[in-house]
Amino acid sequence: LLHTINNKMIVYLTIKSILENLPGESFIKVHKSFIVNLHKIQSIEGNIIHIGNAEIPISQNCYDVVMKAILRDKMLRR
């Protein structure tokens, strides 16, 4: 199931093939079943990403890569 702002669509593609066709600077795989748009993330609590009303889990295998991608431009510098 593919969720967009306005629609839900059934797609017959693998997560890998979907990810290969999305811009890498904007989208990241956060779980074996989830890809998110980095620009749409509203908050993170523990290993849960909040986008609108959706709560999306971050897997343990993806956590470090996901956090680096999310925080890459938001790190505080002195």
Short mmCIF file of C-alpha atoms in Angstrom, two decimals:
data_model
loop_
_atom_site.label_atom_id
_atom_site.label_comp_id
_atom_site.label_asym_id
_atom_site.label_seq_id
_atom_site.Cartn_x
_atom_site.Cartn_y
_atom_site.Cartn_z
CA LEU A 1 0.00 0.00 0.00
CA LEU A 2 1.40 3.37 -0.98
CA HIS A 3 0.25 6.36 1.07
CA THR A 4 0.40 9.88 -0.34
CA ILE A 5 -1.01 13.14 0.99
CA ASN A 6 -4.32 12.58 -0.78
CA ASN A 7 -4.47 8.90 -1.68
CA LYS A 8 -3.75 5.30 -0.80
CA MET A 9 -2.81 3.06 -3.70
CA ILE A 10 -2.17 -0.64 -4.06
CA VAL A 11 1.14 -1.18 -5.85
CA TYR A 12 2.75 -4.39 -6.98
CA LEU A 13 6.36 -3.32 -6.56
CA THR A 14 8.99 -4.21 -4.02
CA ILE A 15 10.17 -1.66 -1.45
CA LYS A 16 13.60 -1.89 -3.08
CA SER A 17 12.29 -1.02 -6.56
CA ILE A 18 10.21 1.87 -5.21
CA LEU A 19 13.22 3.26 -3.33
CA GLU A 20 15.41 3.00 -6.46
CA ASN A 21 12.95 5.25 -8.33
CA LEU A 22 12.68 7.96 -5.66
CA PRO A 23 15.14 10.84 -5.15
CA GLY A 24 17.69 9.61 -2.61
CA GLU A 25 18.09 13.02 -0.97
CA SER A 26 14.41 13.07 0.02
CA PHE A 27 13.38 9.47 0.70
CA ILE A 28 14.80 6.82 3.03
CA LYS A 29 13.90 3.29 4.02
CA VAL A 30 13.18 3.28 7.76
CA HIS A 31 11.85 -0.27 8.14
CA LYS A 32 11.52 -3.34 5.93
CA SER A 33 7.99 -2.17 5.06
CA PHE A 34 8.33 1.63 5.15
CA ILE A 35 9.94 4.41 3.11
CA VAL A 36 9.42 8.01 4.25
CA ASN A 37 9.95 11.45 2.78
CA LEU A 38 12.51 13.14 5.04
CA HIS A 39 10.90 16.54 4.42
CA LYS A 40 7.52 15.40 5.79
CA ILE A 41 8.74 14.15 9.19
CA GLN A 42 7.13 16.20 11.94
CA SER A 43 8.70 14.53 14.98
CA ILE A 44 10.45 11.43 16.28
CA GLU A 45 9.78 9.78 19.63
CA GLY A 46 12.14 6.91 20.38
CA ASN A 47 11.91 4.73 17.29
CA ILE A 48 8.62 6.18 15.99
CA ILE A 49 8.41 8.77 13.20
CA HIS A 50 5.33 11.01 13.16
CA ILE A 51 4.01 12.25 9.82
CA GLY A 52 0.53 13.70 10.07
CA ASN A 53 -1.57 11.13 11.93
CA ALA A 54 0.73 8.27 10.92
CA GLU A 55 3.18 6.61 13.30
CA ILE A 56 5.94 4.82 11.42
CA PRO A 57 8.42 2.53 13.17
CA ILE A 58 12.17 2.77 12.62
CA SER A 59 13.76 -0.68 12.66
CA GLN A 60 16.84 -1.38 14.76
CA ASN A 61 18.76 -2.22 11.57
CA CYS A 62 17.96 1.16 9.99
CA TYR A 63 18.03 3.39 13.08
CA ASP A 64 21.60 4.78 12.85
CA VAL A 65 21.38 5.49 9.10
CA VAL A 66 17.94 7.07 9.47
CA MET A 67 18.98 9.32 12.34
CA LYS A 68 22.08 10.50 10.44
CA ALA A 69 19.94 11.31 7.38
CA ILE A 70 17.31 13.15 9.42
CA LEU A 71 19.79 15.12 11.50
CA ARG A 72 22.47 15.80 8.87
CA ASP A 73 21.48 19.44 8.34
CA LYS A 74 20.06 20.04 11.78
CA MET A 75 23.11 19.46 13.96
CA LEU A 76 24.11 22.34 16.18
CA ARG A 77 27.52 23.81 15.48
CA ARG A 78 29.66 26.01 17.68
#
